[in-house]
Coordinates of C-alpha atoms in Angstrom, one line a residue:
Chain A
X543 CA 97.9 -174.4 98.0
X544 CA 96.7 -177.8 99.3
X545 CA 98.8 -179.6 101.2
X546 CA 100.1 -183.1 99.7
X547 CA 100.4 -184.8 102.9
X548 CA 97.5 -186.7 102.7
X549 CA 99.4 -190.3 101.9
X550 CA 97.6 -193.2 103.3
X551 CA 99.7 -195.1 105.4
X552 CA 99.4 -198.2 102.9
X553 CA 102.9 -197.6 101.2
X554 CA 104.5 -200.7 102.0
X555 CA 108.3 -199.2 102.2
X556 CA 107.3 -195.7 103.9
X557 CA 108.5 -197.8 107.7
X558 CA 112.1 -199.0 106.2
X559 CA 114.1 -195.7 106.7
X560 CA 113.3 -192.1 106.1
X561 CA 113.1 -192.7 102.3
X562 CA 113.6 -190.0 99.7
X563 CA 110.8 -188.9 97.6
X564 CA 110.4 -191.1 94.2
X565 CA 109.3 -188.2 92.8
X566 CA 109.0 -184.6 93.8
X567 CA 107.5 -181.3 92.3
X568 CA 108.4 -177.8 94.0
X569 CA 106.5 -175.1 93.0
X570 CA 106.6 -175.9 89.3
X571 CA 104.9 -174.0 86.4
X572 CA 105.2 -174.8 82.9
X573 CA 104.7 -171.8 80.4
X574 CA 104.2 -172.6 76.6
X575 CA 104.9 -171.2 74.1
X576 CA 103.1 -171.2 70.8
X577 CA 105.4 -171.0 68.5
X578 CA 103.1 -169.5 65.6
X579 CA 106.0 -169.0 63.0
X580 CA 106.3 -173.2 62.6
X581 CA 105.4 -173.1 59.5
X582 CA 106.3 -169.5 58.8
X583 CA 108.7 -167.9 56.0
X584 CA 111.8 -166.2 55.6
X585 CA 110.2 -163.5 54.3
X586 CA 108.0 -162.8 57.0
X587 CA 111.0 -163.1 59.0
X588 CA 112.7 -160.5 57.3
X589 CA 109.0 -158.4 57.3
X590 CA 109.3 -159.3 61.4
X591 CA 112.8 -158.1 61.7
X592 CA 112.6 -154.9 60.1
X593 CA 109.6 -154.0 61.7
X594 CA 110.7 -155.0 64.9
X595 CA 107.8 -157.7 65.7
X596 CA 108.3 -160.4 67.8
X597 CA 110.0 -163.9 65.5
X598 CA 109.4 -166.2 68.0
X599 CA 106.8 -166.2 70.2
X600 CA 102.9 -165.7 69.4
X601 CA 101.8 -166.0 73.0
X602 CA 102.3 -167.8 75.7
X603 CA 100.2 -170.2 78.3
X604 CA 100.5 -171.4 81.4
X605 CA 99.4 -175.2 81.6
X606 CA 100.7 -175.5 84.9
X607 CA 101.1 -172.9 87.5
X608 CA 103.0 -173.5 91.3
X609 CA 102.5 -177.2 91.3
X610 CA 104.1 -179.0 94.3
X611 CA 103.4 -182.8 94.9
X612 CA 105.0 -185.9 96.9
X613 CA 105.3 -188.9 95.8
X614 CA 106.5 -191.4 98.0
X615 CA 107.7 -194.6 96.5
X616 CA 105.4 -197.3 96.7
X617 CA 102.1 -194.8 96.6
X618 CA 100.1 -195.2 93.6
X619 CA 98.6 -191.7 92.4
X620 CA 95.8 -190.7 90.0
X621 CA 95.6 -187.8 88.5
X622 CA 92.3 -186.4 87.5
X623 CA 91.2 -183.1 85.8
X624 CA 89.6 -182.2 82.2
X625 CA 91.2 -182.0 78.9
X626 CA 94.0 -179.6 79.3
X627 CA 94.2 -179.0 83.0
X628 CA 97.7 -180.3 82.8
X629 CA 98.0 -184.0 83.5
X630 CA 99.7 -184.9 80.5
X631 CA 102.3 -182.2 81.5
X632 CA 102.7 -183.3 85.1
X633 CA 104.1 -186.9 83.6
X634 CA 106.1 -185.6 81.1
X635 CA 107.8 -182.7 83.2
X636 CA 108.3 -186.0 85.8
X637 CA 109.4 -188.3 82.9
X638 CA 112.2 -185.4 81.6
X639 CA 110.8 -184.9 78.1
X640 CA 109.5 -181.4 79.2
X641 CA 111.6 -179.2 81.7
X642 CA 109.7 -176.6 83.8
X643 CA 109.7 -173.1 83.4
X644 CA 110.1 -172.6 86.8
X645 CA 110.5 -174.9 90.3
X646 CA 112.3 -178.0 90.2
X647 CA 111.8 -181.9 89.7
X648 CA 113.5 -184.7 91.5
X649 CA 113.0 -188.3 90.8
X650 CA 114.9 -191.5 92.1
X651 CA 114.8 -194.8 90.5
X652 CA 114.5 -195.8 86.8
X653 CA 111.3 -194.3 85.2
X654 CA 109.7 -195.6 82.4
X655 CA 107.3 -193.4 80.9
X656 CA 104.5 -194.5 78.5
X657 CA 103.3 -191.5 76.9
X658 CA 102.3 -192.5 73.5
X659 CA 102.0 -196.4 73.3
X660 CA 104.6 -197.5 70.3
X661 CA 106.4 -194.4 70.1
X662 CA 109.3 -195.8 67.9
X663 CA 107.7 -199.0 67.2
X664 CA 108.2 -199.1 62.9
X665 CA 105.6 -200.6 60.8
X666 CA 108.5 -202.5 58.5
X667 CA 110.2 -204.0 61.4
X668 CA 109.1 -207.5 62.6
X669 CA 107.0 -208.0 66.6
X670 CA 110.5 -209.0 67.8
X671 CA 113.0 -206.2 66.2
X672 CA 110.3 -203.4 67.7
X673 CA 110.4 -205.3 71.2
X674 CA 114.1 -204.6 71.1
X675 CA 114.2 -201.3 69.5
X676 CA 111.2 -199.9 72.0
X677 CA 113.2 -201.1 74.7
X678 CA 116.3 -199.3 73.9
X679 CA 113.9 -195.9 73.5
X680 CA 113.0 -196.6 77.1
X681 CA 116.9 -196.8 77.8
X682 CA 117.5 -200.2 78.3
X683 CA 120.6 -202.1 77.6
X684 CA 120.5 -205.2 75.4
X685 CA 121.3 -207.2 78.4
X686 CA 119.1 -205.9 80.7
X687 CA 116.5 -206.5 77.5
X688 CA 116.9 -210.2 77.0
X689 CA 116.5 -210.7 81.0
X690 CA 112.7 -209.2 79.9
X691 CA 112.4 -210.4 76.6
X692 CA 110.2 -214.0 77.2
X693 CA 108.2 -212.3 80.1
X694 CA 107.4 -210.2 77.5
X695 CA 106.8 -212.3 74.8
X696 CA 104.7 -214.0 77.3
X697 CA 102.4 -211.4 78.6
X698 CA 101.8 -210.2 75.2
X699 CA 100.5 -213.7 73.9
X700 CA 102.1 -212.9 70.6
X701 CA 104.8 -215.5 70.3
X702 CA 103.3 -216.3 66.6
X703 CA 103.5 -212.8 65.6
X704 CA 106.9 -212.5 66.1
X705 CA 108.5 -212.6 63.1
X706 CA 105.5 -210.8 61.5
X707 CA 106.1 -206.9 60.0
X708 CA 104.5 -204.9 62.7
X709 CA 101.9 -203.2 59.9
X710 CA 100.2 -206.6 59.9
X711 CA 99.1 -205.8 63.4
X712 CA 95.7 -204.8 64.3
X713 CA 96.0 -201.6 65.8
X714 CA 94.6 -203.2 69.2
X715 CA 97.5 -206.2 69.0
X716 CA 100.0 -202.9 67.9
X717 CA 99.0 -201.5 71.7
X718 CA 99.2 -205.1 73.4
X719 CA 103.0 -205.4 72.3
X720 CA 104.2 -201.9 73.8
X721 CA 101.8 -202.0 77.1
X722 CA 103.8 -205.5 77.5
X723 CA 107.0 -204.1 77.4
X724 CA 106.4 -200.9 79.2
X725 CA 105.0 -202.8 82.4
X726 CA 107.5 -206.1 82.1
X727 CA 110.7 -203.7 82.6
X728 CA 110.1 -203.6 86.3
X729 CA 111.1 -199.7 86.9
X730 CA 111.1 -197.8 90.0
X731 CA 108.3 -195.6 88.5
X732 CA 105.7 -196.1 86.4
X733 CA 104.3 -193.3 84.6
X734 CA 101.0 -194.0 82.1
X735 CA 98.7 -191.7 80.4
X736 CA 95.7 -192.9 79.2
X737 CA 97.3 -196.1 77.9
X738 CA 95.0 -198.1 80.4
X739 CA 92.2 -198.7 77.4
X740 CA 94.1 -201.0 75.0
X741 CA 93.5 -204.6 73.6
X742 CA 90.6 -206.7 74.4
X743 CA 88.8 -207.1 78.3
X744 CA 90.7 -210.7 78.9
X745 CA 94.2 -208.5 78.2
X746 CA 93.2 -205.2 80.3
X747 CA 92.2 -207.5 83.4
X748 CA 95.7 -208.9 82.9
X749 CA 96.6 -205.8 82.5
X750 CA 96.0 -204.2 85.6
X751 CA 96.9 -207.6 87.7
X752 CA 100.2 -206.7 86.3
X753 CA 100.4 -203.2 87.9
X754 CA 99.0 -204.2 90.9
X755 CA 101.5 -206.6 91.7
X756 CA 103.9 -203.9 90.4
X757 CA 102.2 -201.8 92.8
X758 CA 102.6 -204.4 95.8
X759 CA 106.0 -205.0 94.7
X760 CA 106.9 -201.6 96.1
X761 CA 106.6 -199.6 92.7
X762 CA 105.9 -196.2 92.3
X763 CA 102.6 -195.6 90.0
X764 CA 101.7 -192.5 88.7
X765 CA 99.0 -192.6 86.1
X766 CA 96.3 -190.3 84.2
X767 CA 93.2 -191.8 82.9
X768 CA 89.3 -191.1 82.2
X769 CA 87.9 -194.4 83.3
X770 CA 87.3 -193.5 86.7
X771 CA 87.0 -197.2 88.0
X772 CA 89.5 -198.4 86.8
X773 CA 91.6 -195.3 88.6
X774 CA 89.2 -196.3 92.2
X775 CA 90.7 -199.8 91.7
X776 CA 94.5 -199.3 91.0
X777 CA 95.5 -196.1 93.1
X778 CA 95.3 -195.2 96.4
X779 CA 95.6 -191.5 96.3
X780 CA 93.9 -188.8 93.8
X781 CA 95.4 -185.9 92.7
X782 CA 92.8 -183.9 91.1
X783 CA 94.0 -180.7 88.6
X784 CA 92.2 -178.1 87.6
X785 CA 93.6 -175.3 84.8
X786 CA 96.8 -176.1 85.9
X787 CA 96.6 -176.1 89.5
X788 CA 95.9 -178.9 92.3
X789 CA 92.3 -178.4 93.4
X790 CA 92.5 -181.7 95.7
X791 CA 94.8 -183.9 96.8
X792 CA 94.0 -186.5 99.2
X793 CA 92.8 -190.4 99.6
X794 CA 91.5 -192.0 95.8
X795 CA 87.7 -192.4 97.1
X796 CA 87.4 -188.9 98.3
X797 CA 88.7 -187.2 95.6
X798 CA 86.9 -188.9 93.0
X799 CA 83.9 -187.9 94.8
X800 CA 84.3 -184.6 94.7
X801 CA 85.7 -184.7 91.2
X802 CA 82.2 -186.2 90.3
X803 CA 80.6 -183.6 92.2
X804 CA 81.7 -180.9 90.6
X805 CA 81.7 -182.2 86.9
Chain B
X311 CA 129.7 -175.8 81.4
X312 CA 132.5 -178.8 81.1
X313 CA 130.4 -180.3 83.7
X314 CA 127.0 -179.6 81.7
X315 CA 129.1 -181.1 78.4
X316 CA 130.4 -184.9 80.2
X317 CA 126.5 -185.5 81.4
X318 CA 125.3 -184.8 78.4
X319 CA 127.9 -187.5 76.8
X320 CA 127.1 -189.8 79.2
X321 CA 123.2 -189.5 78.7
X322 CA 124.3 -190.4 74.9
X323 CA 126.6 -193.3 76.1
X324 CA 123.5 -194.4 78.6
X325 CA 121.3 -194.9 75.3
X326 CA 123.9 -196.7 73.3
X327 CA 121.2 -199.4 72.5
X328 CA 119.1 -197.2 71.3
X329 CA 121.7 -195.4 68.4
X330 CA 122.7 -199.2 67.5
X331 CA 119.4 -200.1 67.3
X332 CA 118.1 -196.9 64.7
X333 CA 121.5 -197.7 62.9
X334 CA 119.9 -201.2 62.1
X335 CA 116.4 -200.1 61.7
X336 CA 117.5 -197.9 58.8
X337 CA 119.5 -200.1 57.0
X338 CA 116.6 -203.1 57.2
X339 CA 114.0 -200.6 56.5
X340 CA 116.4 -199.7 53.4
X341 CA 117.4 -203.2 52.3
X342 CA 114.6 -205.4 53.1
X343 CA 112.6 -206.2 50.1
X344 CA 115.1 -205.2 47.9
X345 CA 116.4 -207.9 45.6
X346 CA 119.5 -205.5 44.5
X347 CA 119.6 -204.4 47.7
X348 CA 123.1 -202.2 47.8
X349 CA 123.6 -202.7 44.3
X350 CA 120.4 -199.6 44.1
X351 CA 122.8 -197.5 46.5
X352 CA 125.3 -197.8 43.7
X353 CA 124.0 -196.9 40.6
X354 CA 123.1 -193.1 41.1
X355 CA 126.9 -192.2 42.0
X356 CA 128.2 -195.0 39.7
X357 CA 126.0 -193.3 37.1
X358 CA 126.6 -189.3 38.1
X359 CA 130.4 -190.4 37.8
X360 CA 129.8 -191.8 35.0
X361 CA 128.4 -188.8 33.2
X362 CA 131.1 -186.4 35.4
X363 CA 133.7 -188.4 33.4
X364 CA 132.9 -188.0 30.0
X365 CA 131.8 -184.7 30.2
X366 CA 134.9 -183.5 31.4
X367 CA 137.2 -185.7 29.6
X368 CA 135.8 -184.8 26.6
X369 CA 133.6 -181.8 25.8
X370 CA 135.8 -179.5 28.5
X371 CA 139.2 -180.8 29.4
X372 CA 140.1 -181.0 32.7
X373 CA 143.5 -182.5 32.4
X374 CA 144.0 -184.6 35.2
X375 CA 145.6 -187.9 34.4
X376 CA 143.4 -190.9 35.0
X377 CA 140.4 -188.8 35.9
X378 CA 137.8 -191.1 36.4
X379 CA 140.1 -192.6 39.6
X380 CA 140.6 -189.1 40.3
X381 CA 136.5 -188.5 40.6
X382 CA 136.0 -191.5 42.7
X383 CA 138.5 -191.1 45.5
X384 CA 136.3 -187.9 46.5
X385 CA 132.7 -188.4 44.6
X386 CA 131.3 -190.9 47.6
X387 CA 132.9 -188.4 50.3
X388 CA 130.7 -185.6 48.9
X389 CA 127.6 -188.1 48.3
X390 CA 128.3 -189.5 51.9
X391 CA 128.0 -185.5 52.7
X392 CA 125.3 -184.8 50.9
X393 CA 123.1 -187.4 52.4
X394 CA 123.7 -187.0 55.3
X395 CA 122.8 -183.6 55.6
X396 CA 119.4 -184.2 53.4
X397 CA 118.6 -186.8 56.1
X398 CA 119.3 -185.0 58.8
X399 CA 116.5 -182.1 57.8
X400 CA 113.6 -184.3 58.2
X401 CA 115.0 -186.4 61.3
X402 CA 113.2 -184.4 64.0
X403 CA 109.7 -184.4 61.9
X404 CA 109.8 -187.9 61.1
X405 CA 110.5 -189.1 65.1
X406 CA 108.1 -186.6 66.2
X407 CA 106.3 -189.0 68.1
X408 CA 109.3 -190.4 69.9
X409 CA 110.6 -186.9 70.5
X410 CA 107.1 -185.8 72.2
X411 CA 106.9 -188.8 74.5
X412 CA 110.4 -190.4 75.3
X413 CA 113.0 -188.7 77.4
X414 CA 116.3 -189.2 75.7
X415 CA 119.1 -187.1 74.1
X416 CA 117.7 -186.4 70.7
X417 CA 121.4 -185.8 69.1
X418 CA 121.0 -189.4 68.7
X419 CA 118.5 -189.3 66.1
X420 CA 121.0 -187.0 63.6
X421 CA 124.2 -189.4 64.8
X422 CA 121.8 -192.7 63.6
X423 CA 121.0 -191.0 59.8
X424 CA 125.1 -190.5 60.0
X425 CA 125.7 -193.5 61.4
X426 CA 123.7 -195.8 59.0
X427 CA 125.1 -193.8 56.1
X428 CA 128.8 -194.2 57.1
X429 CA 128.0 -198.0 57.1
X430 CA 127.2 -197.9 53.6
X431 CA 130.0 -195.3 52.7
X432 CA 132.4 -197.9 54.3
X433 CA 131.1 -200.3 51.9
X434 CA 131.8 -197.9 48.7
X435 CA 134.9 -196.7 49.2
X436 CA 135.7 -200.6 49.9
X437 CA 134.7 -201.1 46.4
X438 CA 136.8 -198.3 45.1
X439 CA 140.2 -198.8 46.8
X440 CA 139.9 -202.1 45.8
X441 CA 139.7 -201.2 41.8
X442 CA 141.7 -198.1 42.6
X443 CA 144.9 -200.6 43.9
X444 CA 144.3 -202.7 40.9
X445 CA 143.9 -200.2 38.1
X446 CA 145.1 -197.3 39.4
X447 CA 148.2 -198.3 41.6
X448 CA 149.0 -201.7 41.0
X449 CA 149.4 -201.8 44.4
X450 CA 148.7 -200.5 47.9
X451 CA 150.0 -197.1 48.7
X452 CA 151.6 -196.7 52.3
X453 CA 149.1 -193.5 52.6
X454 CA 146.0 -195.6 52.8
X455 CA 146.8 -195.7 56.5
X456 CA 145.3 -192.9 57.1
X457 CA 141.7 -193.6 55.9
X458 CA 140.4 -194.5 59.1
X459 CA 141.5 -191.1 60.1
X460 CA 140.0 -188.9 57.3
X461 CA 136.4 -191.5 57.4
X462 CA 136.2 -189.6 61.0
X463 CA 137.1 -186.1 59.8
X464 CA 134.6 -186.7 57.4
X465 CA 131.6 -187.9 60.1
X466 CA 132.6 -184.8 62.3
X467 CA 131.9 -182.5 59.4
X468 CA 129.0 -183.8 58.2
X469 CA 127.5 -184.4 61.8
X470 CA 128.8 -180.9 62.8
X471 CA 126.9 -179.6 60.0
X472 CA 123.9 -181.8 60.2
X473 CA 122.8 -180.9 63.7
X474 CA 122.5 -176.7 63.5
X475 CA 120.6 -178.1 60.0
X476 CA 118.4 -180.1 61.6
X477 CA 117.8 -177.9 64.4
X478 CA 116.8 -174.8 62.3
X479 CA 114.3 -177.0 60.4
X480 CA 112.2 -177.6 63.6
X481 CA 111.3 -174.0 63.7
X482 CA 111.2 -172.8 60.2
X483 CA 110.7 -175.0 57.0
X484 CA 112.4 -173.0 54.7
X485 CA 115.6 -175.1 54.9
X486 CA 113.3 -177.6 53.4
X487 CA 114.0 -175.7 50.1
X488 CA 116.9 -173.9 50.8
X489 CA 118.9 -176.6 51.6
X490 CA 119.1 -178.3 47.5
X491 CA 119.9 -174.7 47.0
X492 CA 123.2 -174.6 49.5
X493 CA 124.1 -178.0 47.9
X494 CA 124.4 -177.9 44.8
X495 CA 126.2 -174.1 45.2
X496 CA 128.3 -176.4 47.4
X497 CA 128.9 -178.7 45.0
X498 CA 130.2 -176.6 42.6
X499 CA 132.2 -175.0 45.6
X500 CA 133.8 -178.2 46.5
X501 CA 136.5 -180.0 44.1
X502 CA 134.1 -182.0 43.2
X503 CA 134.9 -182.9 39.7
X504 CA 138.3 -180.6 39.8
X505 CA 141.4 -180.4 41.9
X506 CA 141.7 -177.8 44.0
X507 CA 144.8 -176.6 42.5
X508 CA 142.9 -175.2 39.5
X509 CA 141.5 -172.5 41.6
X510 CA 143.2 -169.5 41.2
X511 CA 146.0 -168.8 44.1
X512 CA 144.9 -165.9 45.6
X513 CA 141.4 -167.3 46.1
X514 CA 142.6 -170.5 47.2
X515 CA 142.1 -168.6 51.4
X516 CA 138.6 -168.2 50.8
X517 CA 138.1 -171.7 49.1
X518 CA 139.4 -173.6 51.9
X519 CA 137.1 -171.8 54.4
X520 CA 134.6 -174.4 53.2
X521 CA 135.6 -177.3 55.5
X522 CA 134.1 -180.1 52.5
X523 CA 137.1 -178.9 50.3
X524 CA 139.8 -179.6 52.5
X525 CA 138.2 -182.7 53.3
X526 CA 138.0 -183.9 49.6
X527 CA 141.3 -182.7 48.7
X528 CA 142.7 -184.9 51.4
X529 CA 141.0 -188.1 50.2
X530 CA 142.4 -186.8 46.2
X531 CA 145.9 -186.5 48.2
X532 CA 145.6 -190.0 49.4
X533 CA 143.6 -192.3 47.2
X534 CA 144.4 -190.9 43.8
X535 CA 147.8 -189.5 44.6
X536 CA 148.6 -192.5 47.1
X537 CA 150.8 -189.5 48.5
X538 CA 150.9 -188.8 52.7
X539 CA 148.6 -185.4 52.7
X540 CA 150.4 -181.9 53.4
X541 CA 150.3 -181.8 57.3
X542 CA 149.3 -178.0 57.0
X543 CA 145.9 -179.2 55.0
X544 CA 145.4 -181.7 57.6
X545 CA 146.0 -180.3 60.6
X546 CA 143.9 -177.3 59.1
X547 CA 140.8 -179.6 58.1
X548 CA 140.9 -181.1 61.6
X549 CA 140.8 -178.1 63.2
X550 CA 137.9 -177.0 60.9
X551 CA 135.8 -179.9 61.8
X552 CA 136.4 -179.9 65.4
X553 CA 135.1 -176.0 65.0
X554 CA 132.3 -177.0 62.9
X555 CA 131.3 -179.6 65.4
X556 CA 131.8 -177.1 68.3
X557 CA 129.3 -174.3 66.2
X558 CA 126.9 -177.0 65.4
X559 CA 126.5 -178.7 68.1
X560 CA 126.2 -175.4 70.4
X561 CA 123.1 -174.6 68.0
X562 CA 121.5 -177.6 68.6
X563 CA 122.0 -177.8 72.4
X564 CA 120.5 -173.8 72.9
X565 CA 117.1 -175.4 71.2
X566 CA 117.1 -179.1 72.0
X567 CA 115.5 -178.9 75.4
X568 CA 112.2 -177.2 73.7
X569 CA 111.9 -179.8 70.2
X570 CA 109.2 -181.7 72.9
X571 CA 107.0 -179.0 72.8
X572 CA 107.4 -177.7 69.4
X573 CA 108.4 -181.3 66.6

């Protein structure tokens, strides 16, 4: 196992106190199943029962295996591998929607997690309804909403779309709305994957302003992305995954370098 | 386990704004564009109790005095029912996305379908007391006190039932057709369109095993009979719901953890 020590000293809160983790793997693995009967029968169940075949389970994989990382509040971390070495599972195992099949997770401070940009935005509702509906999916009070809401409004640059149905959007202005709620709600942690590519060059630049004052603000980004620049320019620290195990884990520059190397 | 039980209300309390705000979404989504609006939520009942009433007031006789009022103090109960549980098989498929990429307790989405239902249930039976008191009773029975009291009975069943429902058609989509099947058996099960007293005595054990007809005989008690309820029947019904909830909900907490990985 690599160590996960290597945390530039750049985290602006690491000299306050002993701070806990903002987020914390210990030897976690994540085991799927493939559940092949989805869209199986009763009849075959019956078939499976009697002759004593599995019901449930076709196989299983391991998309993560003995993962332990430290995240200390304030770092910004990137994490790099190919299609399927577990990124996407690392952020939602952090973010709760997954629970591991073995270790444990710890986490302090609010997390919002943007897996899928618009997850429970609706195409009948109006720019304004979804801004309030996708902020209560991300757990937010109204209250603690309307605080947001013109920041919001703001960032987005939509405030003549508002009381437009949401399937009027373009897809790219569709994006723009929930990347500007996801990054106005000021959590602890901020966890993105592959959400970085939306709306037009004038609203990415924006874009990642935003998260880097998030990120001198003292937030806690943890992010998954292909655009390798982009990843140089926003994070600090690399954490570079490889079938479901860290290969690397050290300074940004260095571990995209190797990451190159050995594509 | 008790302990397991209060976090997991909590976590439901925690995303309040979120069940208010998918109670709203499906009534707009519902009602917007709708010149009739409601007025389309009433005709199929209206014109089902229609049909109920002349067929069995005149081509097979169920003597029951003033049986159309009789019909509609329990025909909105078993629609309320009924739609509820037909909503609650597709809820997990149709938030897949929000399931797969939002942390949150995903009882919530079966409590919205009830929720937004029980809003336009309220309505109904608004509309009937009102022509029941004027037609039927000239006058307001002491025993419509205890609506508010049977409306929750009736959300505890229909939720208790809704969530093992819901749960099972995650993993197999055979309750997709089964579950007209079970309805309309149910229907015919349920005093429906005929007092429970017609059934036979010594079957009358097994009949009120089905928690639906307890339910709708308390409703024919109070707003056809405008009579308090037997306390035996009620305290029985409760009891049944609170068991039904228990079973139902049980179900859908052993899976819920895993509908991420599988909606």
């Amino acid at each position: 196992m690599p160590s996960s020590t290597a945390t530039p000293a750049s985290s602006p809160k690491s000299s306050d106190r002993a701070p806990a983790p903002a987020v914390e793997l210990r030897a976690v693995s994540k085991r799927f199943y493939f559940y092949e009967h989805r869209t199986s029968s009763l009849r075959e169940w019956f078939i499976r029962r009697v002759l004593r075949r599995p019901i449930h389970v076709g196989h299983t994989a391991f998309s993560l295996r003995d993962v332990s990382l430290r995240v200390e509040p304030g770092e910004s971390v990137a994490l790099l591998g190919h299609n399927g070495s577990g990124k996407s599972t690392v952020l939602r195992l952090v973010a709760g929607i997954y629970r591991p099949t073995a270790g444990d997770i710890t986490t302090s401070g609010r997390i919002t997690a943007v897996i899928e940009l618009g997850a429970g935005f609706h195409p009948e509702l109006t720019g304004a309804e979804n801004i309030r509906l996708y902020g209560a999916v991300l757990g937010l009070t109204r209250r603690e909403l309307q605080g947001h809401y013109d920041e919001i409004v703001e960032f987005a640059q939509m405030r003549d779309f508002l009381d437009t149905p949401l399937k009027y959007y373009s897809s790219g202005m569709e994006a723009r709305l929930a990347f500007s709620v996801a990054v106005c709600l000021e959590p602890a942690i901020l966890l993105l994957d592959e959400v970085l590519a939306v709306g037009d060059r004038e609203f990415r630049e924006r874009c990642l302003e935003r998260l880097r004052a998030f990120h001198a603000r003292g937030g806690t980004l943890m992010l998954v992305s292909h655009e390798l620049e982009q990843v140089r320019d926003l994070c600090s620290r690399g954490v570079w995954l490889r079938d479901g195990a860290v290969v690397m884990d050290g300074d940004i520059d260095a571990v995209l370098d190797a990451y190159r190397g050995q594509r | 386990m008790v302990n397991a039980a209060s976090g997991r209300v909590y976590q439901v309390w925690r995303f309040r704004e979120l069940l208010r705000g998918l109670v709203v979404r499906n009534l707009k989504v519902k009602y917007q564009r709708s010149l009739l609006g409601f007025v389309w939520t009433l005709v199929n009942p209206l014109l089902t109790v229609t049909i109920l009433v002349v067929v069995f007031s005149h081509v097979v006789r169920i003597r029951v005095p003033d049986y159309w009022a009789f019909l509609l103090s329990g025909y909105f109960v078993w629609n309320f029912t009924l739609q509820t549980l037909t909503t609650g098989t597709w809820i997990f498929a149709e938030h897949s996305r929000l399931t797969r990429s939002v942390a949150f307790p995903s009882e919530i989405l079966v409590f919205s379908a009830a929720g937004s239902r029980l809003l336009e249930f309220v309505a109904e039976i608004s509309l009937v007391l009102l022509v029941l008191v004027l037609v039927h009773h000239h006058g307001v029975p002491a025993s419509y006190a205890m609506l508010p009291v049977l409306i929750l009975i009736q959300l505890v069943i229909a939720i208790g039932l809704s969530l093992p429902i819901a749960t099972l058609s995650v993993f197999y989509h055979d309750v997709y057709h089964a579950l007209p099947i079970a309805l309309t058996s149910l229907f015919y099960l349920s005093p429906v369109f005929y007092p429970a007293s017609m059934v036979p005595a010594s079957a009358r054990m097994v009949y009120f095993l089905n928690p639906v007809a307890g339910l709708l005989t308390l409703y024919q008690d109070v707003l056809y009979g405008g009579q308090w309820p037997s306390p035996t029947l009620f305290g029985a019904t409760a009891a049944q719901a609170a068991i039904v909830y228990a079973i139902g909900y049980a179900v859908f907490h052993r899976y819920a953890s895993v509908f991420a990985e599988v909606v």
